[in-house]
Tab-separated table of C-alpha atoms and ligand atoms in Angstrom:
chain	number	residue	atom	x	y	z
X	6	MET	CA	-26.100	-18.662	16.685
X	7	THR	CA	-22.379	-17.741	16.438
X	8	GLU	CA	-23.131	-14.190	17.417
X	9	THR	CA	-23.692	-15.253	20.996
X	10	VAL	CA	-20.083	-16.274	21.467
X	11	ASP	CA	-17.744	-13.622	22.905
X	12	ILE	CA	-14.510	-13.616	21.104
X	13	SER	CA	-13.318	-10.262	22.255
X	14	VAL	CA	-9.984	-10.179	24.089
X	15	ASP	CA	-8.134	-7.824	26.501
X	16	PHE	CA	-4.664	-7.262	25.096
X	17	ALA	CA	-2.413	-5.100	27.320
X	18	GLY	CA	-5.305	-2.849	28.217
X	19	LEU	CA	-6.717	-2.820	24.627
X	20	LYS	CA	-10.161	-4.216	24.096
X	21	LEU	CA	-10.028	-6.043	20.809
X	22	ALA	CA	-13.105	-7.348	18.948
X	23	ASN	CA	-11.350	-10.595	18.346
X	24	PRO	CA	-7.878	-12.100	18.739
X	25	VAL	CA	-6.816	-12.072	15.019
X	26	PHE	CA	-4.041	-9.777	13.708
X	27	VAL	CA	-2.076	-9.718	10.530
X	28	ALA	CA	1.718	-9.939	11.045
X	29	SER	CA	4.310	-7.354	10.174
X	30	GLY	CA	5.710	-7.334	6.683
X	31	THR	CA	2.961	-9.338	5.133
X	32	CYS	CA	0.252	-6.677	4.637
X	33	GLY	CA	2.364	-3.542	3.996
X	34	TYR	CA	0.644	-0.447	5.401
X	35	ALA	CA	-2.953	-1.576	4.868
X	36	ASP	CA	-3.616	0.075	1.477
X	37	GLU	CA	-2.006	-2.853	-0.380
X	38	LEU	CA	-4.721	-5.278	1.035
X	39	ALA	CA	-7.661	-2.976	1.003
X	40	ASP	CA	-9.092	-4.487	-2.245
X	41	PHE	CA	-8.825	-7.956	-1.076
X	42	THR	CA	-10.157	-8.097	2.426
X	43	ASP	CA	-11.933	-5.959	5.069
X	44	LEU	CA	-9.193	-5.132	7.514
X	45	ASN	CA	-11.705	-3.538	9.919
X	46	GLN	CA	-12.983	-7.019	10.811
X	47	LEU	CA	-9.642	-7.874	12.413
X	48	GLY	CA	-8.678	-7.529	16.007
X	49	GLY	CA	-5.438	-5.758	15.043
X	50	PHE	CA	-3.170	-4.699	12.217
X	51	ILE	CA	0.632	-4.573	12.284
X	52	THR	CA	2.526	-2.482	9.706
X	53	LYS	CA	5.614	-3.570	7.871
X	54	SER	CA	8.600	-2.529	10.068
X	55	ILE	CA	9.599	1.068	9.546
X	56	THR	CA	13.032	2.696	10.151
X	57	LEU	CA	14.093	6.278	10.634
X	58	LYS	CA	15.500	6.528	7.185
X	59	PRO	CA	14.196	4.715	4.055
X	60	ARG	CA	15.763	1.420	3.213
X	61	LYS	CA	16.142	-0.268	-0.142
X	62	GLY	CA	16.530	-3.730	1.491
X	63	ASN	CA	18.740	-6.539	0.173
X	64	ALA	CA	19.646	-7.475	-3.372
X	65	THR	CA	17.350	-9.914	-5.255
X	66	PRO	CA	16.459	-12.753	-5.291
X	67	ARG	CA	15.268	-12.116	-1.746
X	68	ILE	CA	12.401	-14.644	-1.653
X	69	VAL	CA	12.348	-18.466	-2.252
X	70	GLU	CA	9.712	-21.051	-1.648
X	71	THR	CA	10.473	-24.190	0.392
X	72	ASP	CA	8.470	-27.321	1.486
X	73	SER	CA	5.703	-25.907	3.614
X	74	GLY	CA	7.081	-22.454	3.839
X	75	MET	CA	9.176	-19.650	2.333
X	76	LEU	CA	12.433	-17.887	3.023
X	77	ASN	CA	12.650	-14.123	2.819
X	78	ALA	CA	15.557	-11.765	3.003
X	79	ILE	CA	13.792	-8.532	2.255
X	80	GLY	CA	16.248	-6.748	4.601
X	81	LEU	CA	13.679	-4.337	6.058
X	82	ALA	CA	12.998	-2.466	2.755
X	83	ASN	CA	10.657	0.307	3.680
X	84	ILE	CA	9.711	3.956	2.884
X	85	GLY	CA	11.159	5.363	6.133
X	86	LEU	CA	9.477	7.477	8.885
X	87	ASP	CA	8.874	10.740	6.997
X	88	ALA	CA	7.145	9.145	4.048
X	89	PHE	CA	5.246	6.795	6.547
X	90	ILE	CA	3.826	9.951	8.272
X	91	GLN	CA	3.017	11.787	5.040
X	92	GLU	CA	1.641	8.931	2.993
X	93	LYS	CA	0.376	6.165	5.231
X	94	LEU	CA	-0.743	7.467	8.569
X	95	SER	CA	-4.088	8.792	6.951
X	96	ILE	CA	-4.757	5.308	5.668
X	97	LEU	CA	-4.142	3.747	9.069
X	98	GLU	CA	-6.389	6.414	10.738
X	99	LYS	CA	-9.371	4.943	8.948
X	100	LEU	CA	-8.937	1.470	10.353
X	101	THR	CA	-11.087	0.600	13.315
X	102	CYS	CA	-8.977	-2.292	14.550
X	103	ALA	CA	-6.046	-1.800	16.737
X	104	VAL	CA	-3.080	-0.529	14.769
X	105	PHE	CA	0.482	-1.406	15.855
X	106	VAL	CA	3.535	0.179	14.100
X	107	SER	CA	6.427	-2.181	13.759
X	108	VAL	CA	9.697	-0.349	14.418
X	109	ALA	CA	13.194	-1.433	13.480
X	110	GLY	CA	16.547	0.269	13.532
X	111	GLU	CA	20.358	0.004	13.617
X	112	THR	CA	20.851	1.795	16.930
X	113	ILE	CA	18.746	2.265	20.076
X	114	ASP	CA	18.634	5.936	19.211
X	115	ASP	CA	16.907	5.036	15.903
X	116	TYR	CA	14.172	3.076	17.497
X	117	VAL	CA	13.660	5.858	20.135
X	118	ALA	CA	13.434	8.525	17.527
X	119	VAL	CA	10.853	6.696	15.443
X	120	VAL	CA	8.623	5.921	18.398
X	121	GLN	CA	8.905	9.423	19.934
X	122	ARG	CA	7.676	11.045	16.636
X	123	LEU	CA	4.606	8.637	16.469
X	124	ALA	CA	3.768	8.325	20.190
X	125	THR	CA	0.977	11.000	20.164
X	126	GLU	CA	-0.664	9.812	16.996
X	127	GLN	CA	-4.421	8.926	17.614
X	128	ALA	CA	-4.312	6.219	14.766
X	129	ILE	CA	-1.789	4.171	16.680
X	130	ALA	CA	-2.693	1.824	19.523
X	131	GLY	CA	0.815	0.578	20.060
X	132	PHE	CA	4.244	-0.373	18.771
X	133	GLU	CA	5.817	-3.668	17.908
X	134	LEU	CA	9.559	-3.624	18.623
X	135	ASN	CA	11.216	-5.657	15.877
X	136	ILE	CA	14.473	-6.854	17.530
X	137	SER	CA	14.349	-10.155	15.772
X	138	CYS	CA	14.844	-9.511	12.054
X	139	PRO	CA	17.479	-12.033	10.760
X	140	ASN	CA	18.104	-10.374	7.418
X	141	VAL	CA	20.093	-7.193	8.218
X	142	ALA	CA	23.781	-6.646	8.843
X	143	LYS	CA	23.346	-4.029	11.544
X	144	GLY	CA	20.597	-3.949	14.293
X	145	GLY	CA	17.764	-6.413	13.780
X	146	ILE	CA	18.253	-9.798	15.518
X	147	SER	CA	21.497	-8.601	17.167
X	148	PHE	CA	19.338	-6.576	19.591
X	149	GLY	CA	17.197	-9.541	20.389
X	150	THR	CA	19.653	-12.154	21.481
X	151	GLU	CA	21.406	-10.569	24.456
X	152	PRO	CA	19.237	-10.281	27.617
X	153	ALA	CA	20.930	-7.032	28.832
X	154	GLN	CA	20.492	-5.353	25.447
X	155	VAL	CA	16.905	-6.382	25.229
X	156	THR	CA	16.139	-4.834	28.560
X	157	GLU	CA	18.059	-1.650	27.635
X	158	ILE	CA	16.333	-1.062	24.265
X	159	THR	CA	12.849	-2.033	25.608
X	160	SER	CA	13.210	0.430	28.566
X	161	ALA	CA	14.496	3.289	26.286
X	162	VAL	CA	11.652	2.728	23.800
X	163	LYS	CA	9.065	2.292	26.512
X	164	LYS	CA	9.883	5.755	27.792
X	165	ALA	CA	9.385	7.174	24.321
X	166	ALA	CA	6.139	5.326	23.715
X	167	GLY	CA	4.355	7.191	26.342
X	168	GLU	CA	0.677	5.834	26.835
X	169	LYS	CA	0.909	3.454	23.837
X	170	VAL	CA	1.264	-0.284	24.206
X	171	LEU	CA	4.750	-1.603	23.746
X	172	MET	CA	4.944	-5.141	22.318
X	173	VAL	CA	8.386	-6.765	21.901
X	174	LYS	CA	8.768	-9.265	19.052
X	175	LEU	CA	10.960	-12.206	19.869
X	176	SER	CA	13.357	-14.341	17.711
X	177	PRO	CA	13.273	-18.090	17.891
X	178	CYS	CA	17.103	-18.143	17.136
X	179	VAL	CA	18.162	-18.095	20.756
X	180	THR	CA	19.088	-20.629	23.347
X	181	ASP	CA	16.233	-19.974	25.753
X	182	ILE	CA	13.424	-17.727	24.550
X	183	SER	CA	12.078	-17.285	28.141
X	184	VAL	CA	15.289	-15.566	29.181
X	185	ILE	CA	14.817	-13.053	26.431
X	186	ALA	CA	11.011	-12.720	27.179
X	187	ARG	CA	11.831	-11.917	30.868
X	188	ALA	CA	14.521	-9.361	29.758
X	189	ALA	CA	11.841	-7.593	27.670
X	190	VAL	CA	9.429	-7.626	30.548
X	191	GLU	CA	12.027	-6.287	32.847
X	192	GLY	CA	12.470	-3.315	30.334
X	193	GLY	CA	8.781	-2.531	30.633
X	194	ALA	CA	7.239	-4.483	27.633
X	195	ASP	CA	3.388	-4.579	27.882
X	196	ALA	CA	3.064	-7.564	25.537
X	197	LEU	CA	5.261	-10.062	23.703
X	198	SER	CA	4.850	-11.278	20.175
X	199	LEU	CA	6.529	-14.594	19.016
X	200	ILE	CA	7.970	-15.796	16.735
X	201	ASN	CA	9.804	-14.023	14.014
X	202	THR	CA	11.403	-16.189	11.382
X	203	PHE	CA	14.164	-18.821	11.682
X	204	THR	CA	17.487	-18.124	9.967
X	205	ALA	CA	17.782	-20.603	7.154
X	206	MET	CA	19.336	-21.355	3.696
X	207	VAL	CA	18.416	-22.832	0.366
X	208	ILE	CA	21.189	-24.019	-2.062
X	209	ASP	CA	21.047	-24.327	-5.738
X	210	ILE	CA	22.936	-27.577	-6.254
X	211	GLU	CA	23.796	-26.820	-9.998
X	212	THR	CA	25.669	-23.625	-9.111
X	213	ARG	CA	26.384	-24.731	-5.448
X	214	LYS	CA	25.373	-21.184	-4.614
X	215	PRO	CA	22.836	-19.998	-2.023
X	216	VAL	CA	19.521	-19.166	-3.870
X	217	LEU	CA	19.148	-15.896	-1.957
X	218	ALA	CA	21.392	-13.055	-2.767
X	219	ASN	CA	21.769	-12.534	0.994
X	220	ARG	CA	22.799	-16.136	1.294
X	221	THR	CA	20.461	-16.655	4.252
X	222	GLY	CA	16.786	-15.675	4.848
X	223	GLY	CA	14.037	-16.089	7.431
X	224	LEU	CA	11.954	-19.251	7.148
X	225	SER	CA	8.230	-18.718	7.777
X	226	GLY	CA	5.002	-20.574	6.926
X	227	PRO	CA	3.404	-23.915	8.093
X	228	ALA	CA	6.870	-25.476	8.481
X	229	ILE	CA	7.531	-23.434	11.665
X	230	LYS	CA	4.147	-23.829	13.279
X	231	PRO	CA	4.780	-26.575	15.788
X	232	VAL	CA	7.918	-24.985	16.961
X	233	ALA	CA	6.133	-21.621	17.346
X	234	VAL	CA	3.281	-23.337	19.347
X	235	TYR	CA	5.914	-24.948	21.629
X	236	LEU	CA	7.736	-21.549	22.194
X	237	VAL	CA	4.532	-19.745	22.960
X	238	ASN	CA	3.572	-22.372	25.490
X	239	LYS	CA	7.081	-22.219	27.034
X	240	VAL	CA	6.994	-18.481	27.440
X	241	TYR	CA	3.386	-18.708	28.756
X	242	ASN	CA	4.397	-21.192	31.372
X	243	GLU	CA	7.798	-19.801	32.358
X	244	VAL	CA	7.134	-16.051	32.147
X	245	THR	CA	3.549	-15.367	32.677
X	246	PRO	CA	3.149	-16.945	36.255
X	247	LEU	CA	5.988	-14.929	37.583
X	248	LEU	CA	4.372	-11.683	36.363
X	249	ALA	CA	0.910	-12.770	37.467
X	250	SER	CA	2.188	-13.154	41.044
X	251	GLY	CA	4.116	-9.907	40.944
X	252	LYS	CA	3.400	-6.409	39.680
X	253	ARG	CA	1.103	-7.439	36.864
X	254	GLN	CA	-1.731	-8.978	39.010
X	255	GLY	CA	-4.363	-10.878	37.189
X	256	GLY	CA	-3.077	-12.444	34.193
X	257	GLY	CA	0.586	-11.696	33.490
X	258	ILE	CA	1.699	-10.468	30.069
X	259	PRO	CA	-0.269	-11.064	26.923
X	260	ILE	CA	1.390	-13.053	24.144
X	261	LEU	CA	0.685	-12.552	20.325
X	262	GLY	CA	1.265	-16.014	18.817
X	263	ILE	CA	2.733	-16.044	15.283
X	264	GLY	CA	4.120	-18.700	13.045
X	265	GLY	CA	2.528	-20.649	10.179
X	266	ILE	CA	-1.069	-19.852	11.015
X	267	ARG	CA	-3.367	-20.600	8.093
X	268	THR	CA	-6.629	-21.856	9.529
X	269	ALA	CA	-8.763	-21.413	12.651
X	270	SER	CA	-7.498	-24.694	14.140
X	271	ASP	CA	-3.997	-23.386	13.788
X	272	ALA	CA	-5.043	-20.147	15.595
X	273	ILE	CA	-6.870	-22.113	18.406
X	274	GLU	CA	-3.736	-24.268	18.964
X	275	PHE	CA	-1.815	-21.139	19.771
X	276	ILE	CA	-4.599	-19.737	21.998
X	277	ILE	CA	-4.721	-23.039	23.943
X	278	ALA	CA	-0.892	-22.843	24.222
X	279	GLY	CA	-1.137	-19.472	25.944
X	280	ALA	CA	-1.486	-16.821	23.328
X	281	SER	CA	-4.107	-14.028	23.962
X	282	ALA	CA	-4.216	-13.271	20.309
X	283	ILE	CA	-2.540	-14.419	17.033
X	284	ALA	CA	-1.212	-13.038	13.857
X	285	VAL	CA	-1.367	-14.380	10.337
X	286	GLY	CA	1.755	-13.851	8.186
X	287	THR	CA	2.861	-15.902	5.185
X	288	ALA	CA	-0.695	-17.266	4.610
X	289	ASN	CA	-1.758	-13.713	3.470
X	290	PHE	CA	0.273	-14.063	0.436
X	291	ILE	CA	-1.659	-17.266	-0.510
X	292	GLU	CA	-5.062	-16.046	0.505
X	293	PRO	CA	-5.374	-12.426	1.554
X	294	GLY	CA	-8.845	-13.063	3.157
X	295	CYS	CA	-7.724	-15.889	5.352
X	296	ALA	CA	-7.405	-13.858	8.571
X	297	VAL	CA	-10.960	-12.865	8.329
X	298	LYS	CA	-12.082	-16.393	7.767
X	299	ILE	CA	-10.157	-17.441	10.829
X	300	ILE	CA	-12.418	-15.222	12.923
X	301	GLU	CA	-15.467	-17.053	11.765
X	302	GLY	CA	-13.751	-20.427	12.344
X	303	ILE	CA	-12.836	-19.489	15.883
X	304	LYS	CA	-16.492	-18.577	16.623
X	305	LYS	CA	-17.743	-21.909	15.209
X	306	TYR	CA	-15.224	-23.844	17.358
X	307	CYS	CA	-16.376	-22.051	20.458
X	308	VAL	CA	-20.008	-22.810	19.639
X	309	ARG	CA	-19.275	-26.493	18.934
X	310	LYS	CA	-17.269	-26.719	22.227
X	311	GLU	CA	-19.836	-24.682	24.196
X	312	ILE	CA	-17.283	-22.034	25.086
X	313	LYS	CA	-18.965	-18.825	25.998
X	314	SER	CA	-15.931	-16.572	25.903
X	315	ILE	CA	-12.641	-17.082	24.126
X	316	LYS	CA	-10.840	-15.915	27.253
X	317	GLU	CA	-11.666	-19.339	28.738
X	318	LEU	CA	-9.511	-20.900	26.083
X	319	ILE	CA	-6.262	-18.866	26.642
X	320	GLY	CA	-3.555	-21.112	28.066
X	321	SER	CA	-6.143	-23.947	28.697
X	322	LEU	CA	-3.697	-26.748	27.562
X	323	GLU	CA	-4.231	-29.983	29.514
X	324	GLN	CA	-1.243	-31.417	31.153
X	325	GLY	CA	-0.788	-34.579	28.858
X	326	GLN	CA	0.998	-37.746	29.695
X	327	ILE	CA	4.636	-37.805	30.369
X	328	ASP	CA	5.788	-41.434	30.554
X	329	SER	CA	8.767	-42.346	32.592
X	330	PRO	CA	11.497	-44.219	30.802
J	3	FMN	C1	7.935	-11.444	3.263
J	3	FMN	C2	7.984	-11.309	4.762
J	3	FMN	C3	8.328	-10.011	5.285
J	3	FMN	C4	8.447	-9.863	6.653
J	3	FMN	N1	8.722	-8.699	7.179
J	3	FMN	C5	8.720	-8.461	8.539
J	3	FMN	C6	8.925	-7.095	9.053
J	3	FMN	O1	9.175	-6.165	8.354
J	3	FMN	N2	9.066	-6.993	10.445
J	3	FMN	C7	8.751	-8.072	11.297
J	3	FMN	O2	8.827	-7.915	12.502
J	3	FMN	N3	8.510	-9.298	10.704
J	3	FMN	C8	8.494	-9.481	9.407
J	3	FMN	N4	8.206	-10.773	8.963
J	3	FMN	C9	7.977	-11.873	9.893
J	3	FMN	C10	6.458	-12.148	10.050
J	3	FMN	O3	5.816	-11.083	10.696
J	3	FMN	C11	6.225	-13.358	10.995
J	3	FMN	O4	6.755	-13.165	12.251
J	3	FMN	C12	6.887	-14.636	10.452
J	3	FMN	O5	6.753	-14.653	9.024
J	3	FMN	C13	6.277	-15.927	11.024
J	3	FMN	O6	4.865	-15.951	10.747
J	3	FMN	P1	4.279	-16.779	9.431
J	3	FMN	O7	4.856	-18.139	9.481
J	3	FMN	O8	2.725	-16.782	9.700
J	3	FMN	O9	4.594	-16.067	8.286
J	3	FMN	C14	8.157	-10.972	7.501
J	3	FMN	C15	7.711	-12.129	6.966
J	3	FMN	C16	7.698	-12.396	5.640
J	3	FMN	C17	7.325	-13.702	5.111
C-alpha cells in the first residue's frame, strides 16, 4: 500500500528518492554509520564540514547535554581536504543517495580552494557552505551574519562549484534570517539549509565556570525545533515568492529544513512549513537508524492523508487564525 505513494522530491535539479538527509557533523563521512543503518535508503547525505587543512578542534569538554538537547563546541575538528580525498571519497562514491560535502574555512580563498579541488568528483552531488558554525574563532559564523559577505562568499564559491549544486547553510543567530537568505540567493545559491545551532552556554554552579572549555557551544536537538520550523516558514514565505516570480520560475529556491528532527511528524512539520527536504542531526546520536524510520513514517502519513505525492505537502501550511487585540 505505502509503495504507491510518491515521496521523491526535486531538490535544486537533483531527483531525490525521498526528502530525508542526515545533517553535517552527525554522521562523519559515512563509514562511521555504515554498520548501524543503510545510508543508501536516504535521499541525501551531508559530510562533516571539511577545511583546507586538518583541524584538531577545540579543547575538551566540548559536548554537554541539556534539557531536550545538547551543546557542542567541536570547533570543526576534521581530517582536512587531502586526507578526505585519499581516505573518504571512495567510501562516498559507493553511496547511491545524493552526497553533499560540507565546506568550512577561515577565508573565502579557503572555501574556494576546497570546492575547486572537488568540483569534478562524480561522487559529489553538491556542496553545503557552512557559514554558520558558532564554535570557531576565525571564519565560521562571522561569514554568515553580514549580508554583503554572504553574497561575496556565495558567489566566489558558486564559480568554483561548476555544475554542482551549491547549498548555503544559515545561522539562526541573526536579526533577520530572510535578509541573509536573500543575500545567499543573490550570490547564486541553488538551495538553502537552515538552521545551524544556536550559540549557548551551560554553567557549573559549583565552580561558576562554563562547562565547555570553549565557554560557549551550539545548541541542537528537540529544544530548537519550534524555532527552526518558524524560521523555515519565514524564509519560505519571504524569500521563495520573490524568486518564483523572478529568474527561478516555477518554485523558487529549495529549503533543507534542519533542527531537532527525531520523528516523521517532526519532518512533516518542516515540509508543511516550506522545506523541500529535511535533515536529521542530533537524533542520529541517540538512534542511528532514525532517519530511515522517518522515511517510512512519511509514507504512512501520506497514505493516511490520501496524499499522492509529497510535493503537494511542501509549503502547504494553512493560514491559521490571527485574532485582533
Ligand atoms: C556534534 C555536532 C557536530 C556538528 N558539526 C557540524 C559541522 O561540522 N558542520 C555543520 O554545518 N553543522 C554541524 N552541526 C550542526 C548540525 O548539522 C545541525 O545543523 C544542528 O545540529 C541542528 O540540527 P539538530 O537539532 O537535528 O541536531 C553539528 C551538530 C552537532 C550536534
